[in-house]
PDB file of C-alpha atoms in Angstrom:
ATOM      1  CA  MET A  25       5.886  -4.726  13.253  1.00 37.00           C
ATOM      2  CA  LEU A  26       3.362  -7.502  12.964  1.00 33.00           C
ATOM      3  CA  SER A  27       2.402  -8.687   9.528  1.00 37.00           C
ATOM      4  CA  THR A  28       0.053 -11.203   7.961  1.00 34.00           C
ATOM      5  CA  SER A  29       1.796 -14.574   7.846  1.00 34.00           C
ATOM      6  CA  PHE A  30       1.500 -17.400   5.329  1.00 31.00           C
ATOM      7  CA  SER A  31       3.159 -20.779   4.900  1.00 32.00           C
ATOM      8  CA  LEU A  32       3.377 -20.819   1.100  1.00 31.00           C
ATOM      9  CA  SER A  33       3.448 -23.258  -1.717  1.00 32.00           C
ATOM     10  CA  ALA A  34       4.065 -22.046  -5.273  1.00 33.00           C
ATOM     11  CA  THR A  35       1.666 -19.287  -6.263  1.00 33.00           C
ATOM     12  CA  SER A  36      -0.339 -19.935  -9.405  1.00 35.00           C
ATOM     13  CA  ARG A  37       0.558 -17.891 -12.471  1.00 34.00           C
ATOM     14  CA  LEU A  38      -2.415 -18.935 -14.629  1.00 34.00           C
ATOM     15  CA  PRO A  39      -3.798 -16.392 -17.069  1.00 38.00           C
ATOM     16  CA  LEU A  40      -7.015 -14.622 -16.159  1.00 36.00           C
ATOM     17  CA  PRO A  41      -9.936 -13.788 -18.429  1.00 35.00           C
ATOM     18  CA  THR A  42     -10.142 -10.175 -19.449  1.00 36.00           C
ATOM     19  CA  ILE A  43     -13.254  -8.634 -17.876  1.00 33.00           C
ATOM     20  CA  PRO A  44     -12.254  -5.001 -17.400  1.00 35.00           C
ATOM     21  CA  LYS A  45     -15.665  -3.451 -16.673  1.00 43.00           C
ATOM     22  CA  PHE A  46     -17.526  -2.824 -13.432  1.00 45.00           C
ATOM     23  CA  PRO A  47     -20.170  -3.561 -12.143  1.00 45.00           C
ATOM     24  CA  LEU A  48     -19.440  -7.156 -11.453  1.00 41.00           C
ATOM     25  CA  PRO A  49     -21.654  -9.493 -13.466  1.00 38.00           C
ATOM     26  CA  THR A  50     -24.203 -11.712 -11.766  1.00 39.00           C
ATOM     27  CA  SER A  51     -24.760 -14.042 -14.719  1.00 35.00           C
ATOM     28  CA  THR A  52     -24.381 -17.779 -14.118  1.00 33.00           C
ATOM     29  CA  THR A  53     -22.209 -18.044 -17.280  1.00 34.00           C
ATOM     30  CA  PHE A  54     -18.640 -17.455 -16.092  1.00 34.00           C
ATOM     31  CA  SER A  55     -15.202 -18.221 -17.396  1.00 37.00           C
ATOM     32  CA  ARG A  56     -13.653 -20.704 -14.947  1.00 39.00           C
ATOM     33  CA  PHE A  57     -10.089 -20.778 -13.840  1.00 39.00           C
ATOM     34  CA  SER A  58      -8.121 -22.552 -11.195  1.00 41.00           C
ATOM     35  CA  LEU A  59      -6.962 -20.380  -8.313  1.00 45.00           C
ATOM     36  CA  HIS A  60      -4.181 -21.547  -5.967  1.00 46.00           C
ATOM     37  CA  LEU A  61      -3.801 -19.295  -2.950  1.00 47.00           C
ATOM     38  CA  PRO A  62      -0.705 -19.477  -0.763  1.00 43.00           C
ATOM     39  CA  ARG A  63      -1.105 -22.165   1.894  1.00 40.00           C
ATOM     40  CA  CYS A  64      -1.566 -21.134   5.489  1.00 36.00           C
ATOM     41  CA  SER A  65      -0.766 -22.998   8.680  1.00 32.00           C
ATOM     42  CA  LEU A  66      -2.410 -20.972  11.468  1.00 32.00           C
ATOM     43  CA  CYS A  67      -5.978 -19.848  12.080  1.00 37.00           C
ATOM     44  CA  ILE A  68      -5.696 -16.561  14.007  1.00 40.00           C
ATOM     45  CA  ALA A  69      -2.319 -15.281  15.139  1.00 41.00           C
ATOM     46  CA  THR A  70      -1.292 -12.083  16.878  1.00 39.00           C
ATOM     47  CA  GLU A  71       2.396 -12.946  16.414  1.00 44.00           C
ATOM     48  CA  PRO A  72       2.650 -14.768  13.066  1.00 46.00           C
ATOM     49  CA  SER A  73       5.909 -16.504  12.179  1.00 50.00           C
ATOM     50  CA  PRO A  74       8.019 -14.468   9.777  1.00 50.00           C
ATOM     51  CA  LEU A  75       7.832 -15.111   6.073  1.00 52.00           C
ATOM     52  CA  THR A  76      10.820 -16.101   4.018  1.00 60.00           C
ATOM     53  CA  GLU A  77      12.136 -13.589   1.502  1.00 63.00           C
ATOM     54  CA  GLU A  78      10.641 -15.608  -1.391  1.00 67.00           C
ATOM     55  CA  GLU A  79       7.233 -15.841   0.384  1.00 65.00           C
ATOM     56  CA  GLU A  80       7.281 -12.088   0.960  1.00 63.00           C
ATOM     57  CA  ARG A  81       7.846 -11.403  -2.726  1.00 69.00           C
ATOM     58  CA  GLN A  82       4.925 -13.638  -3.696  1.00 75.00           C
ATOM     59  CA  VAL A  83       2.380 -12.218  -1.245  1.00 85.00           C
ATOM     60  CA  LYS A  84       3.001  -8.518  -0.809  1.00 91.00           C
ATOM     61  CA  PRO A  85       5.285  -5.652  -1.843  1.00 95.00           C
ATOM     62  CA  SER A  86       8.593  -5.056  -0.037  1.00 94.00           C
ATOM     63  CA  LEU A  87       8.821  -2.497   2.730  1.00 95.00           C
ATOM     64  CA  ALA A  88      10.990  -0.361   0.411  1.00 97.00           C
ATOM     65  CA  GLU A  89       8.299  -0.491  -2.289  1.00 97.00           C
ATOM     66  CA  VAL A  90       5.650   0.472   0.214  1.00 97.00           C
ATOM     67  CA  SER A  91       7.765   3.440   1.353  1.00 97.00           C
ATOM     68  CA  ARG A  92       8.383   4.592  -2.184  1.00 98.00           C
ATOM     69  CA  THR A  93       4.620   4.330  -2.883  1.00 98.00           C
ATOM     70  CA  ILE A  94       3.710   6.420   0.189  1.00 97.00           C
ATOM     71  CA  MET A  95       6.218   9.087  -0.787  1.00 97.00           C
ATOM     72  CA  GLU A  96       4.793   9.271  -4.291  1.00 97.00           C
ATOM     73  CA  LEU A  97       1.169   9.567  -3.125  1.00 97.00           C
ATOM     74  CA  ALA A  98       1.495  11.894  -0.160  1.00 97.00           C
ATOM     75  CA  SER A  99       1.814  15.693  -0.500  1.00 96.00           C
ATOM     76  CA  VAL A 100       2.633  16.857   3.016  1.00 97.00           C
ATOM     77  CA  GLY A 101       5.095  15.670   5.674  1.00 97.00           C
ATOM     78  CA  THR A 102       6.751  16.894   8.844  1.00 96.00           C
ATOM     79  CA  LEU A 103      10.368  18.009   8.709  1.00 94.00           C
ATOM     80  CA  SER A 104      12.186  17.767  12.067  1.00 92.00           C
ATOM     81  CA  THR A 105      15.664  18.689  13.161  1.00 87.00           C
ATOM     82  CA  THR A 106      17.544  20.172  16.079  1.00 82.00           C
ATOM     83  CA  VAL A 107      17.873  23.960  15.998  1.00 79.00           C
ATOM     84  CA  ASP A 108      20.636  26.214  17.382  1.00 76.00           C
ATOM     85  CA  ASP A 109      19.401  26.256  20.978  1.00 77.00           C
ATOM     86  CA  GLY A 110      19.281  22.450  21.089  1.00 76.00           C
ATOM     87  CA  TRP A 111      15.523  22.053  20.914  1.00 83.00           C
ATOM     88  CA  PRO A 112      14.000  19.638  18.348  1.00 85.00           C
ATOM     89  CA  LEU A 113      11.712  21.491  15.968  1.00 86.00           C
ATOM     90  CA  GLY A 114       9.240  20.184  13.412  1.00 90.00           C
ATOM     91  CA  ILE A 115       7.136  21.923  10.819  1.00 90.00           C
ATOM     92  CA  GLY A 116       4.711  20.715   8.106  1.00 92.00           C
ATOM     93  CA  ALA A 117       5.988  21.029   4.536  1.00 93.00           C
ATOM     94  CA  ARG A 118       4.695  20.136   1.091  1.00 95.00           C
ATOM     95  CA  PHE A 119       7.046  18.104  -1.038  1.00 97.00           C
ATOM     96  CA  VAL A 120       7.702  16.216  -4.261  1.00 97.00           C
ATOM     97  CA  VAL A 121      10.157  13.367  -4.816  1.00 97.00           C
ATOM     98  CA  ASP A 122      12.830  12.889  -7.434  1.00 96.00           C
ATOM     99  CA  ALA A 123      13.391   9.743  -9.552  1.00 94.00           C
ATOM    100  CA  GLN A 124      15.077   8.021  -6.589  1.00 95.00           C
ATOM    101  CA  GLY A 125      12.372   8.918  -4.094  1.00 96.00           C
ATOM    102  CA  LEU A 126      14.335  11.692  -2.353  1.00 96.00           C
ATOM    103  CA  PRO A 127      11.921  14.328  -1.004  1.00 97.00           C
ATOM    104  CA  ALA A 128      12.342  17.913  -2.191  1.00 96.00           C
ATOM    105  CA  LEU A 129      10.833  20.638   0.108  1.00 94.00           C
ATOM    106  CA  CYS A 130      10.197  24.312  -0.455  1.00 91.00           C
ATOM    107  CA  LEU A 131      11.553  26.260   2.571  1.00 86.00           C
ATOM    108  CA  ASN A 132      11.286  30.019   2.349  1.00 78.00           C
ATOM    109  CA  ASP A 133      12.820  32.710   4.538  1.00 65.00           C
ATOM    110  CA  SER A 134      10.316  32.029   7.346  1.00 56.00           C
ATOM    111  CA  ASP A 135      11.896  28.587   7.737  1.00 57.00           C
ATOM    112  CA  ARG A 136      15.342  30.000   8.525  1.00 60.00           C
ATOM    113  CA  PHE A 137      15.658  27.804  11.608  1.00 65.00           C
ATOM    114  CA  PHE A 138      16.427  24.895   9.332  1.00 65.00           C
ATOM    115  CA  GLN A 139      20.049  24.882   8.209  1.00 62.00           C
ATOM    116  CA  ALA A 140      21.220  23.056   5.104  1.00 58.00           C
ATOM    117  CA  CYS A 141      23.535  20.048   5.667  1.00 61.00           C
ATOM    118  CA  GLY A 142      21.945  19.343   9.032  1.00 73.00           C
ATOM    119  CA  LYS A 143      20.713  15.968  10.196  1.00 85.00           C
ATOM    120  CA  SER A 144      16.943  15.778   9.706  1.00 91.00           C
ATOM    121  CA  SER A 145      13.986  13.443   9.651  1.00 95.00           C
ATOM    122  CA  PHE A 146      10.955  13.691   7.381  1.00 97.00           C
ATOM    123  CA  HIS A 147       7.789  11.934   8.484  1.00 97.00           C
ATOM    124  CA  VAL A 148       5.008  11.147   5.997  1.00 97.00           C
ATOM    125  CA  GLY A 149       1.659   9.434   6.559  1.00 96.00           C
ATOM    126  CA  PHE A 150      -0.850   8.215   4.025  1.00 96.00           C
ATOM    127  CA  GLU A 151      -4.414   7.261   4.995  1.00 94.00           C
ATOM    128  CA  GLN A 152      -5.812   4.137   3.338  1.00 94.00           C
ATOM    129  CA  SER A 153      -9.571   3.701   3.148  1.00 91.00           C
ATOM    130  CA  GLY A 154     -10.034   5.844   6.278  1.00 87.00           C
ATOM    131  CA  LEU A 155      -9.029   2.972   8.503  1.00 91.00           C
ATOM    132  CA  ARG A 156      -5.242   2.552   8.170  1.00 93.00           C
ATOM    133  CA  ASN A 157      -2.491   5.167   8.214  1.00 94.00           C
ATOM    134  CA  ALA A 158       0.646   3.821   6.522  1.00 95.00           C
ATOM    135  CA  GLN A 159       3.738   5.861   7.517  1.00 96.00           C
ATOM    136  CA  CYS A 160       7.385   6.201   6.708  1.00 96.00           C
ATOM    137  CA  THR A 161      10.069   8.372   8.249  1.00 97.00           C
ATOM    138  CA  ILE A 162      13.203   9.244   6.309  1.00 97.00           C
ATOM    139  CA  LEU A 163      16.403   9.931   8.219  1.00 97.00           C
ATOM    140  CA  GLY A 164      18.954  11.982   6.272  1.00 95.00           C
ATOM    141  CA  SER A 165      20.431  15.453   5.743  1.00 92.00           C
ATOM    142  CA  LEU A 166      18.741  18.584   4.448  1.00 89.00           C
ATOM    143  CA  ASN A 167      20.781  19.921   1.543  1.00 88.00           C
ATOM    144  CA  LYS A 168      20.710  22.455  -1.276  1.00 88.00           C
ATOM    145  CA  THR A 169      21.451  21.074  -4.732  1.00 89.00           C
ATOM    146  CA  GLU A 170      23.409  22.760  -7.511  1.00 89.00           C
ATOM    147  CA  ASP A 171      22.146  20.317 -10.164  1.00 93.00           C
ATOM    148  CA  GLU A 172      20.267  22.607 -12.546  1.00 95.00           C
ATOM    149  CA  LEU A 173      18.671  19.731 -14.471  1.00 95.00           C
ATOM    150  CA  LEU A 174      17.398  18.186 -11.256  1.00 96.00           C
ATOM    151  CA  LEU A 175      16.083  21.564 -10.076  1.00 95.00           C
ATOM    152  CA  LYS A 176      14.286  22.065 -13.383  1.00 95.00           C
ATOM    153  CA  ARG A 177      12.636  18.607 -13.085  1.00 96.00           C
ATOM    154  CA  LEU A 178      11.613  19.230  -9.465  1.00 96.00           C
ATOM    155  CA  CYS A 179      10.091  22.589 -10.347  1.00 96.00           C
ATOM    156  CA  MET A 180       8.090  20.985 -13.185  1.00 96.00           C
ATOM    157  CA  LYS A 181       6.917  18.219 -10.890  1.00 96.00           C
ATOM    158  CA  TRP A 182       5.947  20.753  -8.201  1.00 96.00           C
ATOM    159  CA  GLU A 183       3.859  22.728 -10.719  1.00 96.00           C
ATOM    160  CA  ARG A 184       2.065  19.567 -11.867  1.00 96.00           C
ATOM    161  CA  LYS A 185       1.349  18.369  -8.315  1.00 96.00           C
ATOM    162  CA  PHE A 186       0.371  21.679  -6.699  1.00 96.00           C
ATOM    163  CA  GLY A 187      -0.664  23.830  -9.619  1.00 95.00           C
ATOM    164  CA  GLU A 188       1.796  26.637  -8.839  1.00 95.00           C
ATOM    165  CA  GLU A 189       5.343  27.650  -9.636  1.00 94.00           C
ATOM    166  CA  VAL A 190       8.066  27.282  -7.070  1.00 93.00           C
ATOM    167  CA  ASP A 191      11.275  29.286  -6.663  1.00 91.00           C
ATOM    168  CA  LYS A 192      14.202  26.869  -7.190  1.00 92.00           C
ATOM    169  CA  ASP A 193      16.257  28.907  -4.717  1.00 89.00           C
ATOM    170  CA  PHE A 194      13.937  27.704  -1.936  1.00 89.00           C
ATOM    171  CA  LEU A 195      14.133  23.989  -2.822  1.00 92.00           C
ATOM    172  CA  TYR A 196      15.950  21.661  -0.467  1.00 92.00           C
ATOM    173  CA  VAL A 197      16.504  17.938  -0.953  1.00 94.00           C
ATOM    174  CA  ILE A 198      16.700  15.393   1.868  1.00 94.00           C
ATOM    175  CA  SER A 199      19.241  12.596   1.438  1.00 93.00           C
ATOM    176  CA  VAL A 200      18.215   9.120   2.571  1.00 95.00           C
ATOM    177  CA  GLU A 201      20.305   7.311   5.140  1.00 96.00           C
ATOM    178  CA  ARG A 202      17.587   4.873   6.214  1.00 97.00           C
ATOM    179  CA  VAL A 203      13.764   4.712   6.384  1.00 98.00           C
ATOM    180  CA  LEU A 204      11.415   3.576   9.158  1.00 97.00           C
ATOM    181  CA  GLN A 205       8.326   1.896   7.720  1.00 96.00           C
ATOM    182  CA  VAL A 206       5.251   1.629   9.928  1.00 95.00           C
ATOM    183  CA  GLU A 207       2.108  -0.101   8.784  1.00 93.00           C
ATOM    184  CA  ASN A 208      -0.359   1.728  11.021  1.00 91.00           C
ATOM    185  CA  PHE A 209      -0.794   3.693  14.297  1.00 89.00           C
ATOM    186  CA  ASN A 210       0.152   1.776  17.435  1.00 83.00           C
ATOM    187  CA  GLU A 211       2.299  -0.706  15.529  1.00 84.00           C
ATOM    188  CA  GLY A 212       6.059  -1.241  15.526  1.00 86.00           C
ATOM    189  CA  GLY A 213       8.203  -0.325  12.584  1.00 92.00           C
ATOM    190  CA  LEU A 214      10.948  -1.868  10.472  1.00 95.00           C
ATOM    191  CA  TRP A 215      14.007  -0.236   8.987  1.00 97.00           C
ATOM    192  CA  VAL A 216      14.784  -0.013   5.244  1.00 97.00           C
ATOM    193  CA  ASN A 217      18.325   0.828   4.200  1.00 97.00           C
ATOM    194  CA  SER A 218      19.034   3.574   1.662  1.00 97.00           C
ATOM    195  CA  LEU A 219      19.992   1.208  -1.161  1.00 97.00           C
ATOM    196  CA  GLU A 220      16.828  -0.832  -0.853  1.00 97.00           C
ATOM    197  CA  TYR A 221      14.736   2.349  -0.808  1.00 98.00           C
ATOM    198  CA  ILE A 222      16.439   4.005  -3.791  1.00 97.00           C
ATOM    199  CA  ASN A 223      16.348   0.853  -5.909  1.00 97.00           C
ATOM    200  CA  ALA A 224      12.680   0.070  -5.183  1.00 97.00           C
ATOM    201  CA  GLU A 225       9.870   1.036  -7.527  1.00 96.00           C
ATOM    202  CA  PRO A 226       6.595   2.553  -6.309  1.00 97.00           C
ATOM    203  CA  ASP A 227       3.562   0.328  -6.828  1.00 97.00           C
ATOM    204  CA  PRO A 228       2.206   0.550 -10.434  1.00 97.00           C
ATOM    205  CA  LEU A 229      -1.391   0.676  -9.178  1.00 97.00           C
ATOM    206  CA  ARG A 230      -0.830   3.633  -6.817  1.00 97.00           C
ATOM    207  CA  ASN A 231      -2.523   6.346  -8.866  1.00 96.00           C
ATOM    208  CA  PHE A 232      -5.857   4.562  -9.045  1.00 96.00           C
ATOM    209  CA  ALA A 233      -5.726   2.209  -6.029  1.00 97.00           C
ATOM    210  CA  ALA A 234      -7.798   4.513  -3.815  1.00 96.00           C
ATOM    211  CA  LYS A 235     -10.480   4.844  -6.535  1.00 96.00           C
ATOM    212  CA  ILE A 236     -10.716   1.065  -6.922  1.00 96.00           C
ATOM    213  CA  VAL A 237     -10.904   0.530  -3.128  1.00 97.00           C
ATOM    214  CA  ASN A 238     -13.594   3.222  -2.690  1.00 96.00           C
ATOM    215  CA  GLU A 239     -15.624   1.764  -5.540  1.00 96.00           C
ATOM    216  CA  MET A 240     -15.379  -1.786  -4.089  1.00 96.00           C
ATOM    217  CA  ASN A 241     -16.465  -0.590  -0.666  1.00 96.00           C
ATOM    218  CA  SER A 242     -19.259   1.722  -1.761  1.00 95.00           C
ATOM    219  CA  VAL A 243     -20.678   0.025  -4.886  1.00 95.00           C
ATOM    220  CA  HIS A 244     -19.619  -3.585  -4.542  1.00 95.00           C
ATOM    221  CA  SER A 245     -19.653  -4.140  -0.743  1.00 95.00           C
ATOM    222  CA  GLU A 246     -21.504  -7.422  -1.269  1.00 95.00           C
ATOM    223  CA  GLU A 247     -18.678  -8.671  -3.476  1.00 95.00           C
ATOM    224  CA  VAL A 248     -16.095  -7.665  -0.884  1.00 96.00           C
ATOM    225  CA  ARG A 249     -18.035  -9.651   1.713  1.00 95.00           C
ATOM    226  CA  ARG A 250     -18.211 -12.633  -0.673  1.00 95.00           C
ATOM    227  CA  LEU A 251     -14.464 -12.503  -1.329  1.00 96.00           C
ATOM    228  CA  CYS A 252     -13.875 -12.635   2.452  1.00 95.00           C
ATOM    229  CA  ASN A 253     -16.330 -15.497   2.939  1.00 93.00           C
ATOM    230  CA  ILE A 254     -14.875 -17.684   0.176  1.00 94.00           C
ATOM    231  CA  TYR A 255     -11.157 -16.898   0.294  1.00 94.00           C
ATOM    232  CA  VAL A 256     -10.715 -16.472   4.049  1.00 93.00           C
ATOM    233  CA  ASP A 257     -11.337 -19.050   6.761  1.00 89.00           C
ATOM    234  CA  THR A 258     -12.384 -16.824   9.632  1.00 85.00           C
ATOM    235  CA  GLU A 259     -13.856 -19.407  11.982  1.00 80.00           C
ATOM    236  CA  PHE A 260     -15.911 -16.633  13.633  1.00 85.00           C
ATOM    237  CA  GLN A 261     -19.027 -14.635  12.844  1.00 86.00           C
ATOM    238  CA  VAL A 262     -18.163 -11.820  10.412  1.00 90.00           C
ATOM    239  CA  ARG A 263     -20.127  -8.582  11.025  1.00 92.00           C
ATOM    240  CA  ASP A 264     -18.611  -6.515   8.225  1.00 93.00           C
ATOM    241  CA  THR A 265     -15.658  -6.344   5.838  1.00 95.00           C
ATOM    242  CA  LYS A 266     -13.830  -3.363   4.317  1.00 96.00           C
ATOM    243  CA  MET A 267     -11.160  -3.301   1.629  1.00 97.00           C
ATOM    244  CA  ILE A 268      -8.212  -1.239   2.821  1.00 97.00           C
ATOM    245  CA  TRP A 269      -5.760  -1.187  -0.054  1.00 97.00           C
ATOM    246  CA  VAL A 270      -4.855  -2.874  -3.342  1.00 97.00           C
ATOM    247  CA  ASP A 271      -1.440  -3.314  -4.975  1.00 97.00           C
ATOM    248  CA  ARG A 272       0.147  -5.342  -7.713  1.00 97.00           C
ATOM    249  CA  LEU A 273       0.218  -8.564  -5.634  1.00 96.00           C
ATOM    250  CA  GLY A 274      -3.091  -8.513  -3.849  1.00 96.00           C
ATOM    251  CA  PHE A 275      -5.361  -6.624  -1.455  1.00 97.00           C
ATOM    252  CA  ASP A 276      -5.872  -6.077   2.273  1.00 96.00           C
ATOM    253  CA  LEU A 277      -9.178  -6.469   4.073  1.00 96.00           C
ATOM    254  CA  TYR A 278     -10.313  -5.513   7.537  1.00 96.00           C
ATOM    255  CA  VAL A 279     -12.744  -8.076   8.990  1.00 95.00           C
ATOM    256  CA  PHE A 280     -15.056  -6.951  11.774  1.00 95.00           C
ATOM    257  CA  SER A 281     -16.404  -9.416  14.352  1.00 92.00           C
ATOM    258  CA  GLY A 282     -18.201  -8.126  17.408  1.00 87.00           C
ATOM    259  CA  ASP A 283     -15.837  -5.546  18.949  1.00 88.00           C
ATOM    260  CA  SER A 284     -12.712  -7.026  17.298  1.00 92.00           C
ATOM    261  CA  VAL A 285     -11.071  -6.126  14.001  1.00 94.00           C
ATOM    262  CA  PHE A 286      -8.753  -8.407  12.039  1.00 94.00           C
ATOM    263  CA  ALA A 287      -6.530  -7.698   9.056  1.00 94.00           C
ATOM    264  CA  VAL A 288      -6.077 -10.271   6.284  1.00 94.00           C
ATOM    265  CA  ARG A 289      -4.096 -10.331   3.078  1.00 94.00           C
ATOM    266  CA  ILE A 290      -5.504 -12.043  -0.033  1.00 95.00           C
ATOM    267  CA  PRO A 291      -3.098 -12.399  -2.942  1.00 94.00           C
ATOM    268  CA  PHE A 292      -4.112 -12.116  -6.618  1.00 95.00           C
ATOM    269  CA  PRO A 293      -3.749 -15.304  -8.719  1.00 92.00           C
ATOM    270  CA  SER A 294      -1.072 -13.410 -10.688  1.00 93.00           C
ATOM    271  CA  GLU A 295       0.673 -10.016 -10.534  1.00 95.00           C
ATOM    272  CA  VAL A 296      -1.237  -7.093 -12.075  1.00 95.00           C
ATOM    273  CA  THR A 297       0.281  -3.872 -13.374  1.00 95.00           C
ATOM    274  CA  ASP A 298      -2.624  -1.710 -14.615  1.00 96.00           C
ATOM    275  CA  GLU A 299      -6.238  -0.763 -13.890  1.00 94.00           C
ATOM    276  CA  ASN A 300      -7.761  -3.228 -16.339  1.00 94.00           C
ATOM    277  CA  GLY A 301      -5.645  -5.988 -14.828  1.00 95.00           C
ATOM    278  CA  VAL A 302      -6.795  -5.366 -11.272  1.00 95.00           C
ATOM    279  CA  LYS A 303     -10.474  -5.107 -12.361  1.00 93.00           C
ATOM    280  CA  SER A 304     -10.147  -8.308 -14.318  1.00 95.00           C
ATOM    281  CA  SER A 305      -8.647 -10.054 -11.273  1.00 95.00           C
ATOM    282  CA  PHE A 306     -11.458  -8.874  -9.006  1.00 96.00           C
ATOM    283  CA  ASN A 307     -14.060  -9.936 -11.533  1.00 95.00           C
ATOM    284  CA  SER A 308     -12.526 -13.356 -11.985  1.00 95.00           C
ATOM    285  CA  MET A 309     -12.121 -13.965  -8.300  1.00 95.00           C
ATOM    286  CA  SER A 310     -15.687 -12.773  -7.658  1.00 95.00           C
ATOM    287  CA  HIS A 311     -17.027 -15.087 -10.417  1.00 95.00           C
ATOM    288  CA  LEU A 312     -15.316 -18.030  -8.857  1.00 95.00           C
ATOM    289  CA  ALA A 313     -16.494 -17.077  -5.360  1.00 95.00           C
ATOM    290  CA  TRP A 314     -20.116 -16.741  -6.658  1.00 95.00           C
ATOM    291  CA  GLU A 315     -20.020 -20.176  -8.223  1.00 95.00           C
ATOM    292  CA  ILE A 316     -18.616 -21.728  -5.009  1.00 94.00           C
ATOM    293  CA  GLU A 317     -21.205 -19.902  -2.894  1.00 93.00           C
ATOM    294  CA  LYS A 318     -24.039 -21.225  -5.108  1.00 93.00           C
ATOM    295  CA  ASN A 319     -22.526 -24.778  -5.076  1.00 92.00           C
ATOM    296  CA  TYR A 320     -22.103 -24.759  -8.823  1.00 92.00           C
ATOM    297  CA  ILE A 321     -18.480 -25.831  -8.376  1.00 90.00           C
ATOM    298  CA  ALA A 322     -16.448 -27.206  -5.492  1.00 87.00           C
ATOM    299  CA  LEU A 323     -13.902 -25.214  -3.538  1.00 89.00           C
ATOM    300  CA  GLU A 324     -10.537 -26.562  -4.779  1.00 86.00           C
ATOM    301  CA  PHE A 325      -8.066 -24.293  -2.996  1.00 86.00           C
ATOM    302  CA  GLU A 326      -7.029 -23.829   0.617  1.00 84.00           C
ATOM    303  CA  LYS A 327      -8.463 -20.713   2.217  1.00 88.00           C
ATOM    304  CA  VAL A 328      -6.368 -18.023   3.859  1.00 87.00           C
ATOM    305  CA  LYS A 329      -6.422 -18.877   7.564  1.00 84.00           C
ATOM    306  CA  THR A 330      -4.025 -16.350   9.155  1.00 81.00           C
ATOM    307  CA  LEU A 331      -5.555 -13.121  10.359  1.00 88.00           C
ATOM    308  CA  LYS A 332      -3.872 -10.397  12.420  1.00 89.00           C
ATOM    309  CA  LYS A 333      -5.888  -8.903  15.243  1.00 89.00           C
ATOM    310  CA  ILE A 334      -5.897  -5.105  14.983  1.00 89.00           C
ATOM    311  CA  ARG A 335      -8.024  -4.450  18.053  1.00 86.00           C
TER     312      ARG A 335
END
């Protein structure tokens, strides 16, 4: 799978001013801060050089964290296995996950083709901003559980998520042997082992990330465009920009130029863990971008130069 590539220096961990409210201010009186983005070495690359493990941790969440986040946010997946006559069979199923990210499905008598303890896969996709469909596929075994405490927790989580009670006798849990993580349609995937998946934490911004992205694209589209213009060195005419997703370490943009679309990753100056933190980071970065655009201050950081061509 192709991914945005950076050649990094140390990422700044400077404190940001607290400006938790939208809309973004347009006043000329701003709190200034020094932003140091990861350094980049290429301009546009369809096959970026791989990041080191340390660079990956600074710029974007791990594949295991992305998978855990998708499984927390999605509600429906496709369960597939081989049935008695040898044919592969898949059906859609609603699910919740336990504390380790293992999916629990409700399979009633009409799903009798699926036998417990059989090898299975469970595919889940999650649409981001209407333009990217992040996906993960869990390989494991479909099993019944006798853990009454776990069943009670899963039933409570099911009722909170779907607004209805579930019969614990119809709950099946899929173990995790490994996970295939795919960033979008028509892209290759990378494998995550079971230990990495189970030990990962879902992104702390997940429950309001879509709301923030939608608000930025619909209400603050001019700010999204400014963020792209100031923080990204495109070296081509930009027709439009769309924010795709936001997480604790940064955000993804799609940049449109003519008939081409490019993806770019812009990291936050420091990690954020809550809604006020991400709004404060956007406000601060937008303030700085506005001042640079108006020539009130000089650009003192190296722009992101590596973009991945989507189409």
